[in-house]
Short mmCIF file of C-alpha atoms in Angstrom, two decimals:
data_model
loop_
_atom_site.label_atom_id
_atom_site.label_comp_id
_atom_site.label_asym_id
_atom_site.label_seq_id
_atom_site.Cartn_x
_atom_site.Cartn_y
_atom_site.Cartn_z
CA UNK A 113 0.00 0.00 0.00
CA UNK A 114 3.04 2.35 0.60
CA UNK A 115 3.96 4.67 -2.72
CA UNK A 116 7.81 4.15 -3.42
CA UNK A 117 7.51 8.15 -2.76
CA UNK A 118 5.28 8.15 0.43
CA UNK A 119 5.63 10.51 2.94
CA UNK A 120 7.11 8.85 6.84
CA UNK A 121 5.05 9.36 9.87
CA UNK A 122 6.31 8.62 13.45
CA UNK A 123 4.68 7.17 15.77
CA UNK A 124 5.79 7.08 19.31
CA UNK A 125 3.53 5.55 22.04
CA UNK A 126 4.60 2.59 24.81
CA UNK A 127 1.33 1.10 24.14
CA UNK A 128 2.27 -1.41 21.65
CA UNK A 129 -1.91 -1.64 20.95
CA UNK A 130 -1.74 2.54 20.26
CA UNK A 131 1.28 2.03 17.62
CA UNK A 132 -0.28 -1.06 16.51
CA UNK A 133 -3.63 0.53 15.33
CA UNK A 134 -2.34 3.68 14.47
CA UNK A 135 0.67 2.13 12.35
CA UNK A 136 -2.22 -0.14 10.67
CA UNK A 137 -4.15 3.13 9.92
CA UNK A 138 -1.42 5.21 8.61
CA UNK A 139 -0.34 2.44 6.70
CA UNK A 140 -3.54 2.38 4.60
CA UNK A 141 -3.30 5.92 4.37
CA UNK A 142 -0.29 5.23 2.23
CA UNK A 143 2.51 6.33 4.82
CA UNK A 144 5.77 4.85 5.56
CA UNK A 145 5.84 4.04 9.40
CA UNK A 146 8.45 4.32 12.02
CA UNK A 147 7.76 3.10 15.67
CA UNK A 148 9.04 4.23 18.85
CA UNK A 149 8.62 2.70 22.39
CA UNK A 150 9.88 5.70 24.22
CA UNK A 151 10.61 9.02 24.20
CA UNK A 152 14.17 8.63 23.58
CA UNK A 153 14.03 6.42 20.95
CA UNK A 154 11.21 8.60 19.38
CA UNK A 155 14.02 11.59 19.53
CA UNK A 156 16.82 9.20 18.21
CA UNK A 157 14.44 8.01 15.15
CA UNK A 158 13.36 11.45 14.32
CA UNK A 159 16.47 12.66 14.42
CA UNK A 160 18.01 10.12 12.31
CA UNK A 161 14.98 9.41 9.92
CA UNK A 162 13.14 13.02 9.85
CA UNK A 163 10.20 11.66 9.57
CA UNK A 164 7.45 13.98 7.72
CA UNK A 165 5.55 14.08 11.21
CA UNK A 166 5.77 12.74 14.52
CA UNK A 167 2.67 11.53 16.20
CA UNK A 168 3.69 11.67 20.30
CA UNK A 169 2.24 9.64 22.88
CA UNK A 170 2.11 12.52 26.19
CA UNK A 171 2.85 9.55 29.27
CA UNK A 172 5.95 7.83 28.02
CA UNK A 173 8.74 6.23 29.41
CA UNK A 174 12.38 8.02 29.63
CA UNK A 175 11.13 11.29 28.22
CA UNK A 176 7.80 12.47 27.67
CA UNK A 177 6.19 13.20 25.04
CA UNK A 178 6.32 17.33 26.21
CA UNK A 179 9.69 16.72 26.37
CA UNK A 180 10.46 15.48 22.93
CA UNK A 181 8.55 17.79 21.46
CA UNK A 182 10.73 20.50 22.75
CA UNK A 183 13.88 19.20 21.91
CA UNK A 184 12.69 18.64 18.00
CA UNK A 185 11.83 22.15 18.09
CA UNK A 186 15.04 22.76 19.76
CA UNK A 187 17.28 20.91 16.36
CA UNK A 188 17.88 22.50 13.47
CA UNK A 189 17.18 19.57 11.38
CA UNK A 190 14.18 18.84 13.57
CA UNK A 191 12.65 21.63 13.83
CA UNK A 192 10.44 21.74 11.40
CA UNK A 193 8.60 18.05 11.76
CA UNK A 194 4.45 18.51 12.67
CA UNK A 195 4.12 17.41 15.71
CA UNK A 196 0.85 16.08 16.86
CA UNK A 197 0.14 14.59 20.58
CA UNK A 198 -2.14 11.89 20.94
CA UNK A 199 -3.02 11.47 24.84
CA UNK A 200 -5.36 11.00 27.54
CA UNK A 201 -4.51 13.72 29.34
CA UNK A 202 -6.92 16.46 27.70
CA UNK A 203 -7.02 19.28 30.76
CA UNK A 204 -7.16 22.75 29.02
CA UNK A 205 -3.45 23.44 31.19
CA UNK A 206 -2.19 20.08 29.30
CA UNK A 207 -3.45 21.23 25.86
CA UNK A 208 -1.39 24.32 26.44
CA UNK A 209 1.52 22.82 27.92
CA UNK A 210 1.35 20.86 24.43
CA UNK A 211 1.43 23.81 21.90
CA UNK A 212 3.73 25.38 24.14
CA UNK A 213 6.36 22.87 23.92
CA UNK A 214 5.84 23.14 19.75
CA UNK A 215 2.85 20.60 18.91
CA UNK A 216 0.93 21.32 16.08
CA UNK A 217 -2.44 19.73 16.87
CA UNK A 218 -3.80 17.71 19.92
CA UNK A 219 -5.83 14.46 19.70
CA UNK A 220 -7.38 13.04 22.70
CA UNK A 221 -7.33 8.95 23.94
CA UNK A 222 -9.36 7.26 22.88
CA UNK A 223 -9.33 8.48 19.69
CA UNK A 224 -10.63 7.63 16.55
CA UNK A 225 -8.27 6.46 13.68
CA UNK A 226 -10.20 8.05 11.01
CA UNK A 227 -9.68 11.93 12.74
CA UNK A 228 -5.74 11.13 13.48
CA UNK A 229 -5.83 10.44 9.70
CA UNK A 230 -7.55 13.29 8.71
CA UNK A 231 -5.31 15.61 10.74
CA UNK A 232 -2.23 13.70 9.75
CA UNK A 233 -3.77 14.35 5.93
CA UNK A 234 -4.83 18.02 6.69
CA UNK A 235 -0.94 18.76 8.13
CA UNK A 236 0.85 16.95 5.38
CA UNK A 237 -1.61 18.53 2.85
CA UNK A 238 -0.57 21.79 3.56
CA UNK A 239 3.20 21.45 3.20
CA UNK B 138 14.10 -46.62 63.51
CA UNK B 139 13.44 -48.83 60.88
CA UNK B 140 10.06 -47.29 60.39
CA UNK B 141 11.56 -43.63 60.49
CA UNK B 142 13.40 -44.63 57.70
CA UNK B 143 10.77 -45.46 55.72
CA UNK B 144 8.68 -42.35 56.75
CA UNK B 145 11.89 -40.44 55.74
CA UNK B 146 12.04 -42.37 52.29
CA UNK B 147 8.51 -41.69 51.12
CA UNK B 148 8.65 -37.69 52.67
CA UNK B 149 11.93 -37.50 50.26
CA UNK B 150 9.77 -39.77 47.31
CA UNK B 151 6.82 -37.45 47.09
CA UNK B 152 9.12 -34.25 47.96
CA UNK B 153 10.52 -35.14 44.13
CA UNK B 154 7.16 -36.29 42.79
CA UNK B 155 6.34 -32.53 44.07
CA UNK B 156 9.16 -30.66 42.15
CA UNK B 157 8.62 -33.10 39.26
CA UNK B 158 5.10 -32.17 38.68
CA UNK B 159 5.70 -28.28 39.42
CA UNK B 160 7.96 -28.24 36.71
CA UNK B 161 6.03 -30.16 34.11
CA UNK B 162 2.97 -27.73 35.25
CA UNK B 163 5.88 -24.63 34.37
CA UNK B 164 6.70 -26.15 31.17
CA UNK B 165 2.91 -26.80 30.63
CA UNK B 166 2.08 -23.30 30.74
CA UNK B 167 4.83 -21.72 29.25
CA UNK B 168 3.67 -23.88 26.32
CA UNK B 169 0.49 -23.01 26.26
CA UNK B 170 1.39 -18.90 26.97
CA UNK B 171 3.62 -19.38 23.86
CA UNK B 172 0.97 -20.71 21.90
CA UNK B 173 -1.35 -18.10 22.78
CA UNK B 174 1.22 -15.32 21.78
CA UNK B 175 1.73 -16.78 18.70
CA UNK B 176 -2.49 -17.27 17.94
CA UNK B 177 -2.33 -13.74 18.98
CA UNK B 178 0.27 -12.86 16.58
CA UNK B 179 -2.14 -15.04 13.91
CA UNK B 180 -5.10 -12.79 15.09
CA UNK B 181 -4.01 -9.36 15.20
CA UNK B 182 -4.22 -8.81 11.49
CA UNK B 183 -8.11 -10.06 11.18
CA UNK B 184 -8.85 -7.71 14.35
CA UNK B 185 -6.94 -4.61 12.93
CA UNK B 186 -9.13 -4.93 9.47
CA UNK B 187 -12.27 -5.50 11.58
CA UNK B 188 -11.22 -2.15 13.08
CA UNK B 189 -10.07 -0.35 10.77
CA UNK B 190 -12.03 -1.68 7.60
CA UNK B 191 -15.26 -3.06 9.11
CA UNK B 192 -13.81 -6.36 7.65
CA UNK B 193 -15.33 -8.83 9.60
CA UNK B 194 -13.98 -11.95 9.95
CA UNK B 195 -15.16 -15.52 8.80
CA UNK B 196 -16.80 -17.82 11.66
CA UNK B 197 -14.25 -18.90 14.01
CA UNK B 198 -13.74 -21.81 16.75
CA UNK B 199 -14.51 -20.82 20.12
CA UNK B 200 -10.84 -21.03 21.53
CA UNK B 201 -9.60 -18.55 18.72
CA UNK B 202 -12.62 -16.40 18.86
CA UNK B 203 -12.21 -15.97 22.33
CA UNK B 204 -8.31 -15.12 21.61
CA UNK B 205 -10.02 -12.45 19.08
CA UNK B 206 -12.25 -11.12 21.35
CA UNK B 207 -9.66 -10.58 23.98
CA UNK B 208 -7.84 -8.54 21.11
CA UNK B 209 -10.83 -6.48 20.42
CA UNK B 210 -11.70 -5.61 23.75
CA UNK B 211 -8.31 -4.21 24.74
CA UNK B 212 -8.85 -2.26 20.80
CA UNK B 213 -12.05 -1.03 22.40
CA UNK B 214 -10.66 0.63 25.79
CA UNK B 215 -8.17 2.60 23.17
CA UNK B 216 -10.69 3.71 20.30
CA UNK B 217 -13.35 5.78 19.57
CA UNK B 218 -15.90 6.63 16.77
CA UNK B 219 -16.36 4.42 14.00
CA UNK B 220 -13.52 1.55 14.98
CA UNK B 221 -14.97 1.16 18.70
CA UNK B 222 -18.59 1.08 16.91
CA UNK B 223 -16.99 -1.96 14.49
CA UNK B 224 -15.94 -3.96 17.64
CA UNK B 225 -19.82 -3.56 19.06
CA UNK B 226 -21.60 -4.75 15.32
CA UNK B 227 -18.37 -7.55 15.52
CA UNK B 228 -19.70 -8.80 18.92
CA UNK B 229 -23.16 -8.13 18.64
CA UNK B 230 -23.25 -10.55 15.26
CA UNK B 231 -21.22 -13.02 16.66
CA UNK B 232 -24.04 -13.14 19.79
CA UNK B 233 -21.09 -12.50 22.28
CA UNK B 234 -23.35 -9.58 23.22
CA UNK B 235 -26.73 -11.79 23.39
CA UNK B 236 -24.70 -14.32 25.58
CA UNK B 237 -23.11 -11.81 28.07
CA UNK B 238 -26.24 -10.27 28.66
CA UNK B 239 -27.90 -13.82 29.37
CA UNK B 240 -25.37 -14.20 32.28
CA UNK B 241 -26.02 -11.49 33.40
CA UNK B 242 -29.04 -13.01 34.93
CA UNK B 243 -26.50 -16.05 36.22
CA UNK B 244 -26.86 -17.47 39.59
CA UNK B 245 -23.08 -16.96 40.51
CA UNK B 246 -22.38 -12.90 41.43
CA UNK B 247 -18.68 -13.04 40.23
CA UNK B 248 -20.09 -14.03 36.60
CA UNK B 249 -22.46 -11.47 36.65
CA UNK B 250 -20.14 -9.20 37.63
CA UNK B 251 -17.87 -10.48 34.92
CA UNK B 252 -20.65 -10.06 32.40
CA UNK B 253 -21.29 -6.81 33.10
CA UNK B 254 -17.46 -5.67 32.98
CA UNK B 255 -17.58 -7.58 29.35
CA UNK B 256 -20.39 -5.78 27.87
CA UNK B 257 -17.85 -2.52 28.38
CA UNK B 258 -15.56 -3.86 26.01
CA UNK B 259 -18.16 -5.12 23.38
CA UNK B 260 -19.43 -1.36 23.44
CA UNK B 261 -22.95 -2.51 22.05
CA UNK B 262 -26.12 -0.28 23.46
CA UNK B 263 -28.00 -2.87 23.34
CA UNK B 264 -26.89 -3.56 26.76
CA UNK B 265 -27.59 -0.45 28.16
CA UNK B 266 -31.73 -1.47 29.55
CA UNK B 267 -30.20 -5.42 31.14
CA UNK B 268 -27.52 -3.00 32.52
CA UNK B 269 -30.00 -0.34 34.00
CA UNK B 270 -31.39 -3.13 35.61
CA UNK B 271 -28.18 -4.50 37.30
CA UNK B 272 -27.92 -1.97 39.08
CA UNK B 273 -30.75 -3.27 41.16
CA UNK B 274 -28.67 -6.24 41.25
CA UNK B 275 -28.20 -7.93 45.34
CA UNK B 276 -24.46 -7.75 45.04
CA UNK B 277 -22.65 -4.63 45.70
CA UNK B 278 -19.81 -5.40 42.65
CA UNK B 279 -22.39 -6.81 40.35
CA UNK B 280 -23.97 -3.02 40.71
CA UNK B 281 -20.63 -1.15 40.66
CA UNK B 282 -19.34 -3.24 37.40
CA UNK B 283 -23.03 -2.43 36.13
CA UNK B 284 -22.32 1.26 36.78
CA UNK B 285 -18.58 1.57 35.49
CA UNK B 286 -19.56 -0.17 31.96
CA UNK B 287 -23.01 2.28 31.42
CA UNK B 288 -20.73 4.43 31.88
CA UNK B 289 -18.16 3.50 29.01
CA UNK B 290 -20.97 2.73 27.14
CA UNK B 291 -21.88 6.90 27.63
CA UNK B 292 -25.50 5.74 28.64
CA UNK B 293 -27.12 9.15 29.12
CA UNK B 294 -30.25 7.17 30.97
CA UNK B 295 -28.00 5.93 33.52
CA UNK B 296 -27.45 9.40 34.75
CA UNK B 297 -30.40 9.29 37.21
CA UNK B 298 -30.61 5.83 37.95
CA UNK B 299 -26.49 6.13 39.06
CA UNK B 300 -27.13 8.97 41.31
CA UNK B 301 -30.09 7.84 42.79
CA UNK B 302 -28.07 4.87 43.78
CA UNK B 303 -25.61 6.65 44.98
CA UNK B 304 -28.28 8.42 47.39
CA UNK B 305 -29.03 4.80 48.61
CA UNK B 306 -25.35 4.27 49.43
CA UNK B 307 -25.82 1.07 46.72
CA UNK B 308 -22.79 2.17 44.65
CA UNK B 309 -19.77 3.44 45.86
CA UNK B 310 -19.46 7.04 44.93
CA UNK B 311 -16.11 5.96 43.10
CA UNK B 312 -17.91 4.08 40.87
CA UNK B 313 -20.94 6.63 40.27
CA UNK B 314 -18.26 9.95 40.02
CA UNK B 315 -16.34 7.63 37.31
CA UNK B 316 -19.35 6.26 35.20
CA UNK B 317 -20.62 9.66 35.11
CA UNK B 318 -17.39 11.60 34.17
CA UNK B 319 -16.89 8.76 31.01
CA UNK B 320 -20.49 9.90 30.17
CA UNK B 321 -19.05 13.30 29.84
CA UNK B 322 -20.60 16.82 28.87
CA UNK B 323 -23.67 15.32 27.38
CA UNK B 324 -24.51 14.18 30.91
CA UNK B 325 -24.39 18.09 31.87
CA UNK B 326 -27.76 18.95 30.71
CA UNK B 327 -29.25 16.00 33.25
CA UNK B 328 -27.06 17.07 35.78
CA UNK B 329 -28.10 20.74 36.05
CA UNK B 330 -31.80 18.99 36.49
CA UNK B 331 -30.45 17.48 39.34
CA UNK B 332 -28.92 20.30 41.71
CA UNK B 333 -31.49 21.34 43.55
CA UNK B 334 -32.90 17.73 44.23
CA UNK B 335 -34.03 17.05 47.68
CA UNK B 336 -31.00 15.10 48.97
CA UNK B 337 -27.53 17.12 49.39
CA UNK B 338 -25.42 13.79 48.49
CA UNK B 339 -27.37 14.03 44.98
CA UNK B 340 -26.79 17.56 45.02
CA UNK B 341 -23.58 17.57 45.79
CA UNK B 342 -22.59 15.37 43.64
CA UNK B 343 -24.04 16.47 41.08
CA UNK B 344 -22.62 19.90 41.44
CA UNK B 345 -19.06 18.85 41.59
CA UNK B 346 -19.91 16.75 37.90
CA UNK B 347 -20.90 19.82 36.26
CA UNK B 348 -17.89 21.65 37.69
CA UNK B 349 -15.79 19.16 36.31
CA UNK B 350 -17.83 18.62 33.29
CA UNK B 351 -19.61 22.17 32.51
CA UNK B 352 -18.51 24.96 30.73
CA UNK B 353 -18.84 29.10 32.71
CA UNK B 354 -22.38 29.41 30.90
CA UNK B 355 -23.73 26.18 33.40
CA UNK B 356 -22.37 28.33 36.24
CA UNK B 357 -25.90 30.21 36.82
CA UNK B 358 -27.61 27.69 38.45
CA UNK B 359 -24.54 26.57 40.96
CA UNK B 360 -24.42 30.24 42.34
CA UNK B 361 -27.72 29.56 43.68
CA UNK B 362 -26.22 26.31 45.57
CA UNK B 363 -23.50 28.68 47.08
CA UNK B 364 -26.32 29.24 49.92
CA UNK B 365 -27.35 25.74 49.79
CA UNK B 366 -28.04 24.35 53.54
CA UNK B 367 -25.86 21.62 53.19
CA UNK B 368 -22.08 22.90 53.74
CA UNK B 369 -20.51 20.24 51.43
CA UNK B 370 -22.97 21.34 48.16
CA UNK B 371 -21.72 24.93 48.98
CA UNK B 372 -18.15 24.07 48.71
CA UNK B 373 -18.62 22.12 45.67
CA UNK B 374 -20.65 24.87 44.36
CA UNK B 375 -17.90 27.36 44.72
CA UNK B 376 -15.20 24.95 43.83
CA UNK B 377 -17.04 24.42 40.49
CA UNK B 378 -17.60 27.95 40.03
CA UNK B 379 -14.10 28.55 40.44
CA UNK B 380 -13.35 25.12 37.84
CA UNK B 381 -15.71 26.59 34.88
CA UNK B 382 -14.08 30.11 35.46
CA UNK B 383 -17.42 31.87 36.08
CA UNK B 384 -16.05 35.29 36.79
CA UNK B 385 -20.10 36.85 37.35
CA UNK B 386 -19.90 34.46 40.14
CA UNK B 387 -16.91 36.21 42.31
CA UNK B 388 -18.65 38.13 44.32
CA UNK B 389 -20.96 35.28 45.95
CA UNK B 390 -17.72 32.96 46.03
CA UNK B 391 -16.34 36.04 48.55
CA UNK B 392 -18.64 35.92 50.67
CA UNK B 393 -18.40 32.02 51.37
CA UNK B 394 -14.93 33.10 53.09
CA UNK B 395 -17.06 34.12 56.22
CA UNK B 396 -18.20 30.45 56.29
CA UNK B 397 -18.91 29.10 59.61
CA UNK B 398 -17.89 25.82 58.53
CA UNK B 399 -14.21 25.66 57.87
CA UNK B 400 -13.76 23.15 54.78
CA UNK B 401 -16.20 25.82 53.06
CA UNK B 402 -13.72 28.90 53.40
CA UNK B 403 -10.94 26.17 52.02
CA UNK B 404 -12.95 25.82 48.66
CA UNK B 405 -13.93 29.47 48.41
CA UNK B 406 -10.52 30.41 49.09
CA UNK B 407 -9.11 27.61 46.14
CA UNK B 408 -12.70 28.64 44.05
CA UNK B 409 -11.32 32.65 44.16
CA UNK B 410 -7.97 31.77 43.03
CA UNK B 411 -8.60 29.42 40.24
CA UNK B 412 -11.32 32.78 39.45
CA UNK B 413 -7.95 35.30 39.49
CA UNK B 414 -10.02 37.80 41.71
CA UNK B 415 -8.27 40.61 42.71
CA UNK B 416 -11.07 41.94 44.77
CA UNK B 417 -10.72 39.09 46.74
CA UNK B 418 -7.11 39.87 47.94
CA UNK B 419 -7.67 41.66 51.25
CA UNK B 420 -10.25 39.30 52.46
CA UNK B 421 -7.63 36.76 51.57
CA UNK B 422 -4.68 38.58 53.23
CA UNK B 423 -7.15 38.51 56.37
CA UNK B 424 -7.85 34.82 56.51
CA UNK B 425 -3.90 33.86 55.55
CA UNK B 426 -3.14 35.21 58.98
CA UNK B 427 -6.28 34.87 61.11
CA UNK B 428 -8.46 31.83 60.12
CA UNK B 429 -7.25 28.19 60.91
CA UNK B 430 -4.99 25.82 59.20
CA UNK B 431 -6.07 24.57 56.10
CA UNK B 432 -8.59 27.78 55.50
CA UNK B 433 -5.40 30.33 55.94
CA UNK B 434 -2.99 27.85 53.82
CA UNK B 435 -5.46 27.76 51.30
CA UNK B 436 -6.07 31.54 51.38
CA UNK B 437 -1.92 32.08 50.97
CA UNK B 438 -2.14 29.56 47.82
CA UNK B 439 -4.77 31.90 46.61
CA UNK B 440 -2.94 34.85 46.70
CA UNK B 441 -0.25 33.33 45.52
CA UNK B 442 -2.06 32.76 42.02
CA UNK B 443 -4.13 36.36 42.18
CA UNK B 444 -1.51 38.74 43.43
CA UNK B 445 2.23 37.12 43.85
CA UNK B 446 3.96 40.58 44.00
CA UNK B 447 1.29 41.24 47.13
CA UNK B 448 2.39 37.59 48.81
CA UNK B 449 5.98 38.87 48.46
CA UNK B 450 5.76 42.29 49.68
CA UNK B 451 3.73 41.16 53.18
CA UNK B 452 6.50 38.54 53.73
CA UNK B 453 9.22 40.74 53.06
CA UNK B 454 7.28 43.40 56.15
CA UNK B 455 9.26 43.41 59.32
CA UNK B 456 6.03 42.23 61.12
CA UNK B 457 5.82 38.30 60.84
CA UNK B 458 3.10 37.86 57.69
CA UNK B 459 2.36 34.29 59.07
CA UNK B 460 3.30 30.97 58.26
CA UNK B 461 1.31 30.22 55.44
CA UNK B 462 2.41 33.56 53.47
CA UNK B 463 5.99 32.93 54.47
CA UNK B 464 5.13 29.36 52.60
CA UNK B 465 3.40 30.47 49.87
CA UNK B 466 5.96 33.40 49.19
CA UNK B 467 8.84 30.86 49.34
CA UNK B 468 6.99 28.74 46.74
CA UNK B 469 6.52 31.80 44.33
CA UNK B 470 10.04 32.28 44.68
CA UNK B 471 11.06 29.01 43.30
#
């Protein structure tokens, strides 16, 4: 299903069931996939891969997903990745924390595959 | 001695039977985990495309269905919209649903209580009325699992029914606060009908929900409950105005901090901060270094959040400012 010229989205989430149905979804939306279990292997991918966009789980092991955020933002080379946060923790001060650390959109758990993909689309779209 | 011998021979015969059959029950079960990883491994495609593609899969045997089901219902705690609605036309064709609903009605409590927490997963409403009716049931978890699942099943007629049994002390308020906060803002409209009821646990309870649920325009009718008889509906009242940032509501929030009742002057305190109301700061400066414990630590906090520069400059006075300004000034500091 992924084009030879497909765009890469990250996924980074230490719920294997998150990555599993988001990967599946992305997939079919014709993206190339990287995983992450962690925060710092989400930071190592994306800085090695530069993925297109990063899709952040907030609660994660090592470094959080707040965290990583801000350091992408922080890299040159990184700087410029979407970011969008997928997480449970949807209290107005978290939402803000988000965008302040550099996210580009906010998706609440549980979420719905179909709206990740349209936001992933709607991002991607525009660049 | 001849016979201790023998006692000692057959306590050292069965010691090794022991260890022999522990490890063959080990070895046993490893097996059989490994074989369910890998028939999960098998599965996980045909439940993704039932997810994602409303692919539903071809009649299975009951050991692998049940494998699949287990899939879908840790799926269903993760998804919303359209994929969680798949899982619920998945299990209500395959009669899992139908068959869950049945035990309910099972002479054993623990598998009614097991069928109710199962329906959850499966997400179907069609168990919503058999589990409005569990929560009649004789066992206290029965009723609570009843409660938690309407909940993730966002049952808006379970509203009343959960806080009426929550009056009756038949579900722990855990359970009822939880069910009811997975219901989320839809349940606001119910819950506004609900705060002047007759009995100040409903009320109460259903005040703090809409704090927590609400938005400022649902703050009108909770300014009425700031006079409410029963102290802890008043200190949810204000602690909800203070949540949905209903700034029309300041004034009556002030004039809880004259409060006979201590825990009230704590919330309208923590209500006038959240509210950032600077009229409120000399009352506030008065019951940081007059009123009690917790009321005075809770006013300092306050201030702390209104008027930081204020906190600092009272420490900073020759005259002692109190403990709790001292504390909160130190923590502004930071």
């Amino acid at each position: 299903m992924t084009e030879p010229d497909s765009k890469t989205v990250l996924i980074a989430d230490d719920d294997a069931d998150i990555r599993e149905l988001v990967a599946y979804r992305m997939r079919r939306s014709g993206y190339a996939v990287l995983e992450a279990a962690n925060g710092e292997e989400a930071l190592e991918l994306a800085t090695g891969e530069r993925p297109d966009l990063a899709i952040l789980d907030v609660m994660m092991p090592r470094l959080d997903g707040f965290e990583v955020a801000r350091r992408l933002r922080a890299q040159d080379e990184t700087a410029g990745i979407p970011i969008i946060l997928l997480t449970a923790r949807a209290q107005d001060a978290d939402v803000a924390r988000g965008f302040g650390a550099g996210a580009d959109d906010y998706l609440r758990k549980p979420f719905s595959p179909q709206e990740l993909a349209m936001r992933v689309q709607a991002i991607l779209g525009r660049r | 001695m001849r016979a201790l011998e023998v006692g000692s021979l057959v306590l050292a015969g069965l010691s090794v039977l022991f260890l022999v059959v522990l490890s063959l029950q080990r070895v046993r079960l490893g097996m059989s985990e490994r074989r369910r990883v890998e028939l999960e491994a098998r599965l996980r495609p045909i439940a993704l495309a039932l997810v994602d593609e409303g692919r539903m899969p071809r009649p299975l045997p009951a050991r692998v269905a049940g494998e699949l089901s287990a899939i879908l219902d840790r799926y269903s705690r993760r998804l919303r919209g359209d994929a969680r609605a798949r899982i619920a036309e998945f299990f209500e064709s395959s009669g899992a649903v139908d068959e869950q609903v049945r035990l309910l009605r099972h002479r054993r409590a623990w598998v009614r209580a097991d069928a109710a927490a199962s329906l959850g997963a499966m997400g179907s409403k069609r168990a919503i009325e058999p589990l409005l009716a569990a929560l009649d049931d004789p066992v206290r978890d029965v009723r609570s699992a009843a409660a938690y699942t309407l909940g993730r099943l966002g049952a808006l007629d379970a509203v009343e029914p959960l806080l009426a049994a929550l009056e009756e002390h038949r579900i722990p308020r855990a359970a009822v606060c939880s069910a009811l906060l997975d219901i989320g803002a839809d349940a606001v409209p119910r819950l506004l009908g609900l705060v002047e009821h007759p009995d100040p646990i409903e009320r109460s309870t259903a005040v703090e929900l809409v704090g927590l649920l609400g938005d400022a325009a649902d703050g009108r009718l909770l300014v009425e409950r700031l006079i409410d008889t029963s102290a802890d509906v008043r200190a949810h009242a204000a602690l909800a105005l203070g949540r949905l940032g209903a700034g029309d509501a300041a004034a009556a929030v002030r004039a809880l901090l004259g409060d006979r009742i201590p825990f009230v002057r704590v919330a309208a305190a923590e209500a006038l901060g959240l509210l950032r109301d600077s009229e409120a700061v000399e009352e506030l400066l008065n019951q940081a270094r007059r009123d009690s414990f917790e009321p005075a630590r809770a006013a300092a906090e306050a201030l702390a959040r209104i008027a930081p520069e204020r906190v600092a400059a009272e420490a900073a006075q020759p005259q002692p400012a109190g403990p709790h300004l001292l504390e909160a000034a130190d923590l502004i500091a930071l």
